[in-house]
């Protein structure tokens, strides 16, 4: 079993990228694949009310959870998420081939909707499990076609009344998520595998720039209330603010209404993804950016409003566990600017992450890649970790 087994699922023939959004046909096919892998190993499959799948080797409490997610960003790569799930099943196979009888249950997990590509909230499946995201809020979220999470789950035969906090955390004692690195730290450390120290706080904010639609040819420049101008000024400001703060700011999604080439827009809706090394720095950067957006909007007689859609706090992974894994694997430790389900679970259970080297550092792109030998080293590392912890 390798990543090749799912390589065709949800892949866009034009871009070569993956479009594996929550509860779409591609996601359903991946869920079936996961269920089949569990069945093939005689592992009991449990799907919770949020769509998270768990394949149990053994039963009881204090389980060791390994795994990741199978969904993707728009035109994502093959590794972000699936590498962790496939490596987890591979580690189980190796341990079984070696005759390991684990001292605690070992569970392979596939967390639902990690990327939040459809409903806007990152790590929705794991956030629902912990209660960090309420069922009411999640069920009312709408996708780009205006369908709510409740509606799409119902259409897939799931009961929205089962969405929400579960008792998973009562049965899980440790979580280790393996993931492709989204950066080049391991290239610089000349190591195939590393251990995570922390996740930067990050979030997604929606900015609604509103103005007045009018004719592109007949409206004098000084008479316009064009929200695109304040939006553009905000994007330019974001580069300086993020650079000054050693942080990151990205506008990767935009909707323009009415969207006519020869019409001044009435509204520009833009999504900011911002991340920084600490929460104070992140808040300051977002506040400063919104201040500049307001000033630019005021100048044009337009407005801007800010809505926080998904905010993830700073994560410091369990230090004893991290040190134990780093010494077991003789691996470097590194922080990351990317979010993960491991970050969501880490306040509740001792949690660690293993990163597999990514030679270009590219991620959230069809060009995302990891060498086969490094993926094998990742499975070796995860196998050693499970052997040590279970
Ligand atoms: C998840 O990959 C994120 O950090 O956006
Ligand atoms: Mn991702
Ligand atoms: Mn991921």
mmCIF file of C-alpha atoms and ligand atoms in Angstrom:
data_model
loop_
_atom_site.group_PDB
_atom_site.id
_atom_site.type_symbol
_atom_site.label_atom_id
_atom_site.label_comp_id
_atom_site.label_asym_id
_atom_site.label_seq_id
_atom_site.Cartn_x
_atom_site.Cartn_y
_atom_site.Cartn_z
ATOM 1 C CA UNK A 1 0.000 0.000 0.000
ATOM 2 C CA UNK A 2 1.422 3.359 -1.069
ATOM 3 C CA UNK A 3 0.282 6.865 -1.933
ATOM 4 C CA UNK A 4 -0.093 5.596 -5.507
ATOM 5 C CA UNK A 5 -3.220 3.702 -4.394
ATOM 6 C CA UNK A 6 -5.096 6.991 -3.997
ATOM 7 C CA UNK A 7 -3.160 9.033 -6.553
ATOM 8 C CA UNK A 8 -6.069 9.342 -8.966
ATOM 9 C CA UNK A 9 -8.730 10.285 -6.413
ATOM 10 C CA UNK A 10 -9.811 13.918 -6.658
ATOM 11 C CA UNK A 11 -6.971 14.835 -9.009
ATOM 12 C CA UNK A 12 -7.732 17.555 -11.535
ATOM 13 C CA UNK A 13 -6.514 16.486 -14.949
ATOM 14 C CA UNK A 14 -5.798 20.065 -15.981
ATOM 15 C CA UNK A 15 -3.676 21.244 -13.066
ATOM 16 C CA UNK A 16 -2.536 17.917 -11.626
ATOM 17 C CA UNK A 17 -3.607 19.233 -8.215
ATOM 18 C CA UNK A 18 -5.969 17.599 -5.727
ATOM 19 C CA UNK A 19 -9.456 18.897 -4.970
ATOM 20 C CA UNK A 20 -10.431 16.695 -2.086
ATOM 21 C CA UNK A 21 -12.919 18.851 -0.223
ATOM 22 C CA UNK A 22 -15.004 17.669 2.709
ATOM 23 C CA UNK A 23 -17.960 15.466 1.781
ATOM 24 C CA UNK A 24 -17.377 15.704 -1.997
ATOM 25 C CA UNK A 25 -17.231 12.584 -4.178
ATOM 26 C CA UNK A 26 -13.433 12.572 -3.846
ATOM 27 C CA UNK A 27 -13.658 12.732 -0.060
ATOM 28 C CA UNK A 28 -16.219 9.917 -0.020
ATOM 29 C CA UNK A 29 -13.952 7.771 -2.173
ATOM 30 C CA UNK A 30 -11.038 8.427 0.173
ATOM 31 C CA UNK A 31 -13.222 7.483 3.151
ATOM 32 C CA UNK A 32 -14.069 4.202 1.441
ATOM 33 C CA UNK A 33 -10.390 3.593 0.762
ATOM 34 C CA UNK A 34 -9.628 4.220 4.453
ATOM 35 C CA UNK A 35 -12.408 1.865 5.535
ATOM 36 C CA UNK A 36 -11.047 -0.780 3.151
ATOM 37 C CA UNK A 37 -7.536 -0.457 4.589
ATOM 38 C CA UNK A 38 -8.930 -0.862 8.092
ATOM 39 C CA UNK A 39 -10.974 -3.913 7.063
ATOM 40 C CA UNK A 40 -8.018 -5.491 5.256
ATOM 41 C CA UNK A 41 -6.098 -5.382 8.554
ATOM 42 C CA UNK A 42 -8.993 -6.494 10.731
ATOM 43 C CA UNK A 43 -8.934 -3.096 12.455
ATOM 44 C CA UNK A 44 -12.279 -1.927 13.804
ATOM 45 C CA UNK A 45 -13.478 1.177 11.959
ATOM 46 C CA UNK A 46 -15.175 3.882 13.977
ATOM 47 C CA UNK A 47 -16.486 7.014 12.309
ATOM 48 C CA UNK A 48 -17.526 9.674 14.785
ATOM 49 C CA UNK A 49 -20.391 12.093 14.264
ATOM 50 C CA UNK A 50 -18.033 14.636 12.723
ATOM 51 C CA UNK A 51 -16.806 12.327 9.993
ATOM 52 C CA UNK A 52 -13.436 11.582 11.599
ATOM 53 C CA UNK A 53 -12.436 7.981 10.885
ATOM 54 C CA UNK A 54 -10.486 5.805 13.289
ATOM 55 C CA UNK A 55 -9.122 2.313 12.640
ATOM 56 C CA UNK A 56 -8.465 0.499 15.907
ATOM 57 C CA UNK A 57 -5.760 -2.101 16.468
ATOM 58 C CA UNK A 58 -6.785 -3.333 19.884
ATOM 59 C CA UNK A 59 -9.336 -1.728 22.193
ATOM 60 C CA UNK A 60 -9.485 0.116 25.475
ATOM 61 C CA UNK A 61 -8.148 3.407 26.754
ATOM 62 C CA UNK A 62 -4.829 5.272 26.653
ATOM 63 C CA UNK A 63 -4.618 4.535 22.923
ATOM 64 C CA UNK A 64 -1.767 5.773 20.767
ATOM 65 C CA UNK A 65 -3.320 7.686 17.879
ATOM 66 C CA UNK A 66 -1.340 8.062 14.653
ATOM 67 C CA UNK A 67 -2.590 9.444 11.355
ATOM 68 C CA UNK A 68 -3.443 12.728 9.705
ATOM 69 C CA UNK A 69 -6.036 13.810 7.097
ATOM 70 C CA UNK A 70 -6.994 12.989 3.509
ATOM 71 C CA UNK A 71 -8.679 16.216 2.361
ATOM 72 C CA UNK A 72 -6.818 18.923 0.456
ATOM 73 C CA UNK A 73 -6.679 22.611 -0.337
ATOM 74 C CA UNK A 74 -7.771 23.666 -3.847
ATOM 75 C CA UNK A 75 -5.149 22.123 -6.137
ATOM 76 C CA UNK A 76 -3.190 20.681 -3.256
ATOM 77 C CA UNK A 77 -0.331 18.222 -3.436
ATOM 78 C CA UNK A 78 -0.301 14.480 -2.916
ATOM 79 C CA UNK A 79 1.499 14.487 0.449
ATOM 80 C CA UNK A 80 -0.089 17.053 2.777
ATOM 81 C CA UNK A 81 -2.252 14.784 4.905
ATOM 82 C CA UNK A 82 -2.252 11.486 2.987
ATOM 83 C CA UNK A 83 1.438 10.859 3.691
ATOM 84 C CA UNK A 84 0.612 10.670 7.408
ATOM 85 C CA UNK A 85 -2.326 8.295 6.913
ATOM 86 C CA UNK A 86 -0.533 5.976 4.502
ATOM 87 C CA UNK A 87 2.624 5.958 6.664
ATOM 88 C CA UNK A 88 0.512 5.076 9.696
ATOM 89 C CA UNK A 89 -0.992 2.003 8.043
ATOM 90 C CA UNK A 90 2.491 1.084 6.782
ATOM 91 C CA UNK A 91 3.879 1.350 10.325
ATOM 92 C CA UNK A 92 1.119 -0.926 11.602
ATOM 93 C CA UNK A 93 2.017 -3.460 8.893
ATOM 94 C CA UNK A 94 5.687 -3.409 9.819
ATOM 95 C CA UNK A 95 4.996 -3.848 13.513
ATOM 96 C CA UNK A 96 2.648 -6.716 12.829
ATOM 97 C CA UNK A 97 5.149 -8.358 10.512
ATOM 98 C CA UNK A 98 7.639 -8.112 13.385
ATOM 99 C CA UNK A 99 5.095 -9.752 15.708
ATOM 100 C CA UNK A 100 4.632 -6.736 17.986
ATOM 101 C CA UNK A 101 1.839 -7.139 20.514
ATOM 102 C CA UNK A 102 1.196 -3.510 21.496
ATOM 103 C CA UNK A 103 0.821 -2.705 25.165
ATOM 104 C CA UNK A 104 -1.915 -0.181 24.339
ATOM 105 C CA UNK A 105 -4.362 0.232 21.433
ATOM 106 C CA UNK A 106 -2.882 1.743 18.298
ATOM 107 C CA UNK A 107 -5.348 3.796 16.255
ATOM 108 C CA UNK A 108 -4.918 5.127 12.734
ATOM 109 C CA UNK A 109 -6.940 8.315 12.221
ATOM 110 C CA UNK A 110 -8.240 10.339 9.292
ATOM 111 C CA UNK A 111 -9.446 13.704 10.561
ATOM 112 C CA UNK A 112 -12.249 15.278 8.542
ATOM 113 C CA UNK A 113 -11.966 18.633 6.791
ATOM 114 C CA UNK A 114 -8.498 19.575 8.043
ATOM 115 C CA UNK A 115 -7.884 22.191 5.390
ATOM 116 C CA UNK A 116 -11.247 23.865 5.766
ATOM 117 C CA UNK A 117 -11.259 24.369 2.007
ATOM 118 C CA UNK A 118 -15.013 23.968 1.734
ATOM 119 C CA UNK A 119 -16.420 25.591 4.871
ATOM 120 C CA UNK A 120 -13.633 28.011 5.771
ATOM 121 C CA UNK A 121 -12.681 26.691 9.205
ATOM 122 C CA UNK A 122 -9.345 24.937 9.601
ATOM 123 C CA UNK A 123 -9.258 21.530 11.312
ATOM 124 C CA UNK A 124 -13.039 21.375 11.620
ATOM 125 C CA UNK A 125 -13.093 17.634 12.405
ATOM 126 C CA UNK A 126 -10.602 17.796 15.258
ATOM 127 C CA UNK A 127 -11.960 21.100 16.555
ATOM 128 C CA UNK A 128 -15.420 19.552 16.793
ATOM 129 C CA UNK A 129 -14.051 16.554 18.715
ATOM 130 C CA UNK A 130 -12.507 18.796 21.360
ATOM 131 C CA UNK A 131 -15.390 21.237 21.488
ATOM 132 C CA UNK A 132 -13.149 24.089 20.312
ATOM 133 C CA UNK A 133 -15.671 24.484 17.468
ATOM 134 C CA UNK A 134 -19.325 24.233 18.435
ATOM 135 C CA UNK A 135 -21.697 21.976 16.508
ATOM 136 C CA UNK A 136 -24.130 24.859 15.922
ATOM 137 C CA UNK A 137 -21.488 27.054 14.395
ATOM 138 C CA UNK A 138 -20.086 24.249 12.216
ATOM 139 C CA UNK A 139 -23.440 23.034 10.936
ATOM 140 C CA UNK A 140 -24.423 26.517 9.796
ATOM 141 C CA UNK A 141 -21.220 27.136 7.813
ATOM 142 C CA UNK A 142 -21.853 27.486 4.096
ATOM 143 C CA UNK A 143 -19.766 26.377 1.152
ATOM 144 C CA UNK A 144 -19.311 28.435 -2.009
ATOM 145 C CA UNK A 145 -22.603 27.152 -3.397
ATOM 146 C CA UNK A 146 -24.499 28.212 -0.297
ATOM 147 C CA UNK A 147 -24.925 24.668 1.039
ATOM 148 C CA UNK A 148 -24.548 24.293 4.795
ATOM 149 C CA UNK A 149 -22.378 21.663 6.435
ATOM 150 C CA UNK A 150 -25.594 20.205 7.872
ATOM 151 C CA UNK A 151 -27.041 19.858 4.372
ATOM 152 C CA UNK A 152 -24.004 18.234 2.799
ATOM 153 C CA UNK A 153 -23.541 15.818 5.706
ATOM 154 C CA UNK A 154 -27.201 14.839 5.522
ATOM 155 C CA UNK A 155 -26.857 14.245 1.780
ATOM 156 C CA UNK A 156 -24.027 11.832 2.605
ATOM 157 C CA UNK A 157 -26.170 9.904 5.053
ATOM 158 C CA UNK A 158 -24.704 11.460 8.191
ATOM 159 C CA UNK A 159 -26.921 12.735 10.989
ATOM 160 C CA UNK A 160 -26.087 16.344 11.890
ATOM 161 C CA UNK A 161 -27.397 15.703 15.395
ATOM 162 C CA UNK A 162 -24.270 13.600 15.972
ATOM 163 C CA UNK A 163 -21.922 16.475 15.162
ATOM 164 C CA UNK A 164 -20.029 17.836 18.150
ATOM 165 C CA UNK A 165 -17.748 16.978 21.031
ATOM 166 C CA UNK A 166 -17.028 13.268 21.446
ATOM 167 C CA UNK A 167 -15.404 11.120 24.131
ATOM 168 C CA UNK A 168 -12.420 10.353 21.855
ATOM 169 C CA UNK A 169 -10.110 12.208 24.216
ATOM 170 C CA UNK A 170 -11.071 9.830 27.032
ATOM 171 C CA UNK A 171 -9.656 6.907 25.074
ATOM 172 C CA UNK A 172 -6.612 8.558 23.457
ATOM 173 C CA UNK A 173 -3.454 8.893 25.551
ATOM 174 C CA UNK A 174 -1.025 10.187 22.918
ATOM 175 C CA UNK A 175 -1.230 11.520 19.359
ATOM 176 C CA UNK A 176 1.644 11.461 16.880
ATOM 177 C CA UNK A 177 0.981 12.976 13.435
ATOM 178 C CA UNK A 178 3.461 12.430 10.619
ATOM 179 C CA UNK A 179 3.382 15.115 7.913
ATOM 180 C CA UNK A 180 5.383 16.274 4.936
ATOM 181 C CA UNK A 181 7.441 19.324 5.888
ATOM 182 C CA UNK A 182 6.070 22.572 4.458
ATOM 183 C CA UNK A 183 9.371 24.372 4.270
ATOM 184 C CA UNK A 184 13.042 23.516 3.884
ATOM 185 C CA UNK A 185 14.336 23.285 7.447
ATOM 186 C CA UNK A 186 15.101 19.595 7.074
ATOM 187 C CA UNK A 187 16.972 20.265 3.842
ATOM 188 C CA UNK A 188 19.156 22.731 5.736
ATOM 189 C CA UNK A 189 19.589 20.248 8.616
ATOM 190 C CA UNK A 190 20.408 17.471 6.138
ATOM 191 C CA UNK A 191 17.878 15.190 7.835
ATOM 192 C CA UNK A 192 15.089 13.068 6.344
ATOM 193 C CA UNK A 193 12.877 13.351 9.425
ATOM 194 C CA UNK A 194 12.379 16.005 12.105
ATOM 195 C CA UNK A 195 10.272 16.529 15.201
ATOM 196 C CA UNK A 196 7.975 19.547 15.624
ATOM 197 C CA UNK A 197 8.402 21.988 18.478
ATOM 198 C CA UNK A 198 5.583 24.445 17.886
ATOM 199 C CA UNK A 199 2.976 25.800 15.490
ATOM 200 C CA UNK A 200 2.709 29.511 14.895
ATOM 201 C CA UNK A 201 -0.618 31.102 15.795
ATOM 202 C CA UNK A 202 -2.567 31.771 12.622
ATOM 203 C CA UNK A 203 -5.973 32.636 11.293
ATOM 204 C CA UNK A 204 -8.285 33.458 8.442
ATOM 205 C CA UNK A 205 -10.097 36.769 8.297
ATOM 206 C CA UNK A 206 -12.668 37.864 5.730
ATOM 207 C CA UNK A 207 -12.560 41.491 4.644
ATOM 208 C CA UNK A 208 -15.625 42.937 2.954
ATOM 209 C CA UNK A 209 -14.787 46.089 1.016
ATOM 210 C CA UNK A 210 -18.028 47.784 -0.011
ATOM 211 C CA UNK A 211 -18.578 50.650 -2.419
ATOM 212 C CA UNK A 212 -20.858 51.622 -5.246
ATOM 213 C CA UNK A 213 -21.224 49.925 -8.619
ATOM 214 C CA UNK A 214 -21.036 52.288 -11.548
ATOM 215 C CA UNK A 215 -20.002 52.591 -15.165
ATOM 216 C CA UNK A 216 -16.300 52.021 -15.867
ATOM 217 C CA UNK A 217 -16.240 54.519 -18.706
ATOM 218 C CA UNK A 218 -18.659 57.227 -17.671
ATOM 219 C CA UNK A 219 -17.692 57.673 -14.004
ATOM 220 C CA UNK A 220 -14.960 60.252 -13.315
ATOM 221 C CA UNK A 221 -12.110 58.915 -11.207
ATOM 222 C CA UNK A 222 -12.858 61.467 -8.450
ATOM 223 C CA UNK A 223 -16.544 60.492 -8.344
ATOM 224 C CA UNK A 224 -15.987 56.796 -7.724
ATOM 225 C CA UNK A 225 -16.560 54.728 -4.607
ATOM 226 C CA UNK A 226 -14.502 51.803 -5.843
ATOM 227 C CA UNK A 227 -13.787 49.197 -3.124
ATOM 228 C CA UNK A 228 -11.102 47.562 -5.266
ATOM 229 C CA UNK A 229 -8.806 50.499 -4.542
ATOM 230 C CA UNK A 230 -8.840 49.965 -0.764
ATOM 231 C CA UNK A 231 -8.469 46.236 -1.280
ATOM 232 C CA UNK A 232 -5.408 46.757 -3.468
ATOM 233 C CA UNK A 233 -3.898 49.194 -0.945
ATOM 234 C CA UNK A 234 -4.468 46.585 1.777
ATOM 235 C CA UNK A 235 -2.662 43.865 -0.153
ATOM 236 C CA UNK A 236 0.301 46.165 -0.719
ATOM 237 C CA UNK A 237 0.317 47.168 2.969
ATOM 238 C CA UNK A 238 0.264 43.506 4.019
ATOM 239 C CA UNK A 239 3.634 42.846 2.451
ATOM 240 C CA UNK A 240 5.335 45.598 4.442
ATOM 241 C CA UNK A 241 3.588 44.829 7.714
ATOM 242 C CA UNK A 242 4.318 41.106 7.513
ATOM 243 C CA UNK A 243 7.918 41.682 6.471
ATOM 244 C CA UNK A 244 8.471 44.130 9.336
ATOM 245 C CA UNK A 245 6.956 41.653 11.827
ATOM 246 C CA UNK A 246 8.841 38.621 10.473
ATOM 247 C CA UNK A 247 5.345 37.232 9.927
ATOM 248 C CA UNK A 248 3.234 36.055 6.969
ATOM 249 C CA UNK A 249 0.204 37.595 5.308
ATOM 250 C CA UNK A 250 -1.524 36.133 2.253
ATOM 251 C CA UNK A 251 -4.571 37.040 0.198
ATOM 252 C CA UNK A 252 -5.311 33.843 -1.721
ATOM 253 C CA UNK A 253 -9.017 34.132 -2.333
ATOM 254 C CA UNK A 254 -11.076 36.947 -3.760
ATOM 255 C CA UNK A 255 -14.659 37.498 -4.886
ATOM 256 C CA UNK A 256 -15.648 40.596 -6.834
ATOM 257 C CA UNK A 257 -19.248 41.697 -7.330
ATOM 258 C CA UNK A 258 -20.800 42.104 -9.769
ATOM 259 C CA UNK A 259 -17.640 40.985 -11.569
ATOM 260 C CA UNK A 260 -17.987 42.904 -14.813
ATOM 261 C CA UNK A 261 -14.905 44.110 -16.659
ATOM 262 C CA UNK A 262 -16.685 47.359 -17.507
ATOM 263 C CA UNK A 263 -18.260 47.964 -14.090
ATOM 264 C CA UNK A 264 -16.811 49.454 -10.912
ATOM 265 C CA UNK A 265 -17.323 46.763 -8.274
ATOM 266 C CA UNK A 266 -19.895 47.151 -5.537
ATOM 267 C CA UNK A 267 -18.085 44.732 -3.285
ATOM 268 C CA UNK A 268 -14.718 43.037 -3.007
ATOM 269 C CA UNK A 269 -14.594 40.174 -0.577
ATOM 270 C CA UNK A 270 -11.089 39.008 0.275
ATOM 271 C CA UNK A 271 -9.687 36.454 2.666
ATOM 272 C CA UNK A 272 -6.537 37.150 4.662
ATOM 273 C CA UNK A 273 -4.454 34.258 5.983
ATOM 274 C CA UNK A 274 -2.058 35.660 8.589
ATOM 275 C CA UNK A 275 0.516 33.934 10.797
ATOM 276 C CA UNK A 276 3.187 35.103 13.212
ATOM 277 C CA UNK A 277 5.593 33.738 15.775
ATOM 278 C CA UNK A 278 3.436 34.828 18.715
ATOM 279 C CA UNK A 279 -0.142 35.875 19.294
ATOM 280 C CA UNK A 280 0.694 39.475 20.235
ATOM 281 C CA UNK A 281 2.591 39.942 16.996
ATOM 282 C CA UNK A 282 -0.222 38.363 14.994
ATOM 283 C CA UNK A 283 -2.909 40.540 16.609
ATOM 284 C CA UNK A 284 -0.815 43.666 16.097
ATOM 285 C CA UNK A 285 -0.219 42.878 12.452
ATOM 286 C CA UNK A 286 -3.893 42.189 11.723
ATOM 287 C CA UNK A 287 -4.965 45.329 13.654
ATOM 288 C CA UNK A 288 -2.457 47.491 11.788
ATOM 289 C CA UNK A 289 -3.526 46.045 8.470
ATOM 290 C CA UNK A 290 -7.199 46.646 9.161
ATOM 291 C CA UNK A 291 -6.328 50.198 10.268
ATOM 292 C CA UNK A 292 -4.653 50.797 6.926
ATOM 293 C CA UNK A 293 -7.572 49.177 5.075
ATOM 294 C CA UNK A 294 -10.026 51.525 6.869
ATOM 295 C CA UNK A 295 -7.922 54.590 6.096
ATOM 296 C CA UNK A 296 -7.780 53.609 2.422
ATOM 297 C CA UNK A 297 -11.529 52.931 2.338
ATOM 298 C CA UNK A 298 -12.310 56.278 4.033
ATOM 299 C CA UNK A 299 -10.366 58.150 1.372
ATOM 300 C CA UNK A 300 -12.631 56.685 -1.322
ATOM 301 C CA UNK A 301 -15.920 56.904 0.545
ATOM 302 C CA UNK A 302 -16.055 53.120 0.792
ATOM 303 C CA UNK A 303 -16.140 50.814 3.825
ATOM 304 C CA UNK A 304 -14.411 47.702 5.066
ATOM 305 C CA UNK A 305 -15.568 45.222 7.679
ATOM 306 C CA UNK A 306 -13.563 42.395 9.214
ATOM 307 C CA UNK A 307 -14.836 38.942 10.184
ATOM 308 C CA UNK A 308 -12.589 36.396 11.919
ATOM 309 C CA UNK A 309 -13.512 33.060 10.345
ATOM 310 C CA UNK A 310 -10.936 30.694 11.816
ATOM 311 C CA UNK A 311 -8.329 31.548 14.437
ATOM 312 C CA UNK A 312 -5.835 28.987 15.765
ATOM 313 C CA UNK A 313 -3.765 29.782 18.865
ATOM 314 C CA UNK A 314 -0.041 29.171 19.274
ATOM 315 C CA UNK A 315 0.854 25.539 19.966
ATOM 316 C CA UNK A 316 3.841 24.297 21.956
ATOM 317 C CA UNK A 317 4.018 20.532 21.607
ATOM 318 C CA UNK A 318 4.528 18.382 24.708
ATOM 319 C CA UNK A 319 8.185 18.927 25.585
ATOM 320 C CA UNK A 320 8.984 15.555 27.224
ATOM 321 C CA UNK A 321 7.384 13.681 24.320
ATOM 322 C CA UNK A 322 9.135 15.846 21.746
ATOM 323 C CA UNK A 323 12.503 15.369 23.453
ATOM 324 C CA UNK A 324 11.920 11.643 23.717
ATOM 325 C CA UNK A 325 11.138 11.311 20.010
ATOM 326 C CA UNK A 326 13.989 13.583 18.942
ATOM 327 C CA UNK A 327 16.447 11.508 20.925
ATOM 328 C CA UNK A 328 14.941 8.174 19.841
ATOM 329 C CA UNK A 329 15.197 9.206 16.187
ATOM 330 C CA UNK A 330 18.295 11.361 16.535
ATOM 331 C CA UNK A 331 16.272 13.974 14.647
ATOM 332 C CA UNK A 332 16.373 17.771 14.589
ATOM 333 C CA UNK A 333 13.513 19.787 16.077
ATOM 334 C CA UNK A 334 11.741 22.566 14.204
ATOM 335 C CA UNK A 335 8.722 24.870 14.460
ATOM 336 C CA UNK A 336 6.212 25.339 11.660
ATOM 337 C CA UNK A 337 3.940 28.018 10.280
ATOM 338 C CA UNK A 338 1.420 25.418 9.087
ATOM 339 C CA UNK A 339 -1.628 24.306 11.052
ATOM 340 C CA UNK A 340 -2.424 20.680 11.925
ATOM 341 C CA UNK A 341 -4.952 18.529 13.779
ATOM 342 C CA UNK A 342 -2.064 17.682 16.114
ATOM 343 C CA UNK A 343 -2.088 21.329 17.156
ATOM 344 C CA UNK A 344 -5.785 21.169 17.941
ATOM 345 C CA UNK A 345 -5.445 18.052 20.095
ATOM 346 C CA UNK A 346 -2.253 19.111 21.830
ATOM 347 C CA UNK A 347 -3.879 21.059 24.715
ATOM 348 C CA UNK A 348 -5.789 17.886 25.620
ATOM 349 C CA UNK A 349 -3.375 14.971 25.088
ATOM 350 C CA UNK A 350 0.420 14.751 24.808
ATOM 351 C CA UNK A 351 0.954 15.285 21.096
ATOM 352 C CA UNK A 352 3.927 15.225 18.759
ATOM 353 C CA UNK A 353 4.601 15.608 15.054
ATOM 354 C CA UNK A 354 7.145 14.073 12.741
ATOM 355 C CA UNK A 355 8.050 15.948 9.571
ATOM 356 C CA UNK A 356 9.384 14.310 6.410
ATOM 357 C CA UNK A 357 11.840 16.300 4.310
ATOM 358 C CA UNK A 358 10.437 18.220 1.364
ATOM 359 C CA UNK A 359 13.275 19.006 -1.057
ATOM 360 C CA UNK A 360 11.694 22.153 -2.499
ATOM 361 C CA UNK A 361 9.677 23.142 0.561
ATOM 362 C CA UNK A 362 6.669 23.693 -1.728
ATOM 363 C CA UNK A 363 3.281 22.738 -0.299
ATOM 364 C CA UNK A 364 -0.396 23.543 -0.968
ATOM 365 C CA UNK A 365 0.534 23.143 -4.615
ATOM 366 C CA UNK A 366 0.553 20.299 -7.138
ATOM 367 C CA UNK A 367 4.359 20.612 -7.058
ATOM 368 C CA UNK A 368 4.526 19.388 -3.447
ATOM 369 C CA UNK A 369 6.969 16.486 -3.284
ATOM 370 C CA UNK A 370 8.977 14.187 -1.045
ATOM 371 C CA UNK A 371 11.581 11.623 -2.118
ATOM 372 C CA UNK A 372 10.556 7.997 -1.823
ATOM 373 C CA UNK A 373 13.596 7.273 0.349
ATOM 374 C CA UNK A 374 12.576 10.047 2.750
ATOM 375 C CA UNK A 375 8.994 8.759 2.868
ATOM 376 C CA UNK A 376 10.446 5.348 3.757
ATOM 377 C CA UNK A 377 12.552 7.020 6.453
ATOM 378 C CA UNK A 378 9.324 8.579 7.740
ATOM 379 C CA UNK A 379 7.686 5.158 8.002
ATOM 380 C CA UNK A 380 10.820 3.829 9.754
ATOM 381 C CA UNK A 381 10.649 6.717 12.210
ATOM 382 C CA UNK A 382 6.942 6.334 12.875
ATOM 383 C CA UNK A 383 7.401 2.587 13.325
ATOM 384 C CA UNK A 384 10.156 3.210 15.862
ATOM 385 C CA UNK A 385 7.969 5.728 17.662
ATOM 386 C CA UNK A 386 5.015 3.344 17.905
ATOM 387 C CA UNK A 387 7.340 0.571 19.059
ATOM 388 C CA UNK A 388 8.694 2.849 21.747
ATOM 389 C CA UNK A 389 5.343 4.255 22.891
ATOM 390 C CA UNK A 390 3.195 1.105 22.537
HETATM 391 C C1 LIG B 1 -2.965 23.879 6.836
HETATM 392 O O1 LIG B 1 -2.289 23.267 6.032
HETATM 393 C C2 LIG B 1 -2.705 25.278 7.031
HETATM 394 O O2 LIG B 1 -1.781 25.610 7.753
HETATM 395 O O3 LIG B 1 -3.384 26.085 6.404
HETATM 396 MN MN1 LIG B 2 -2.332 21.750 4.440
HETATM 397 MN MN1 LIG B 3 -1.911 18.838 6.479
#
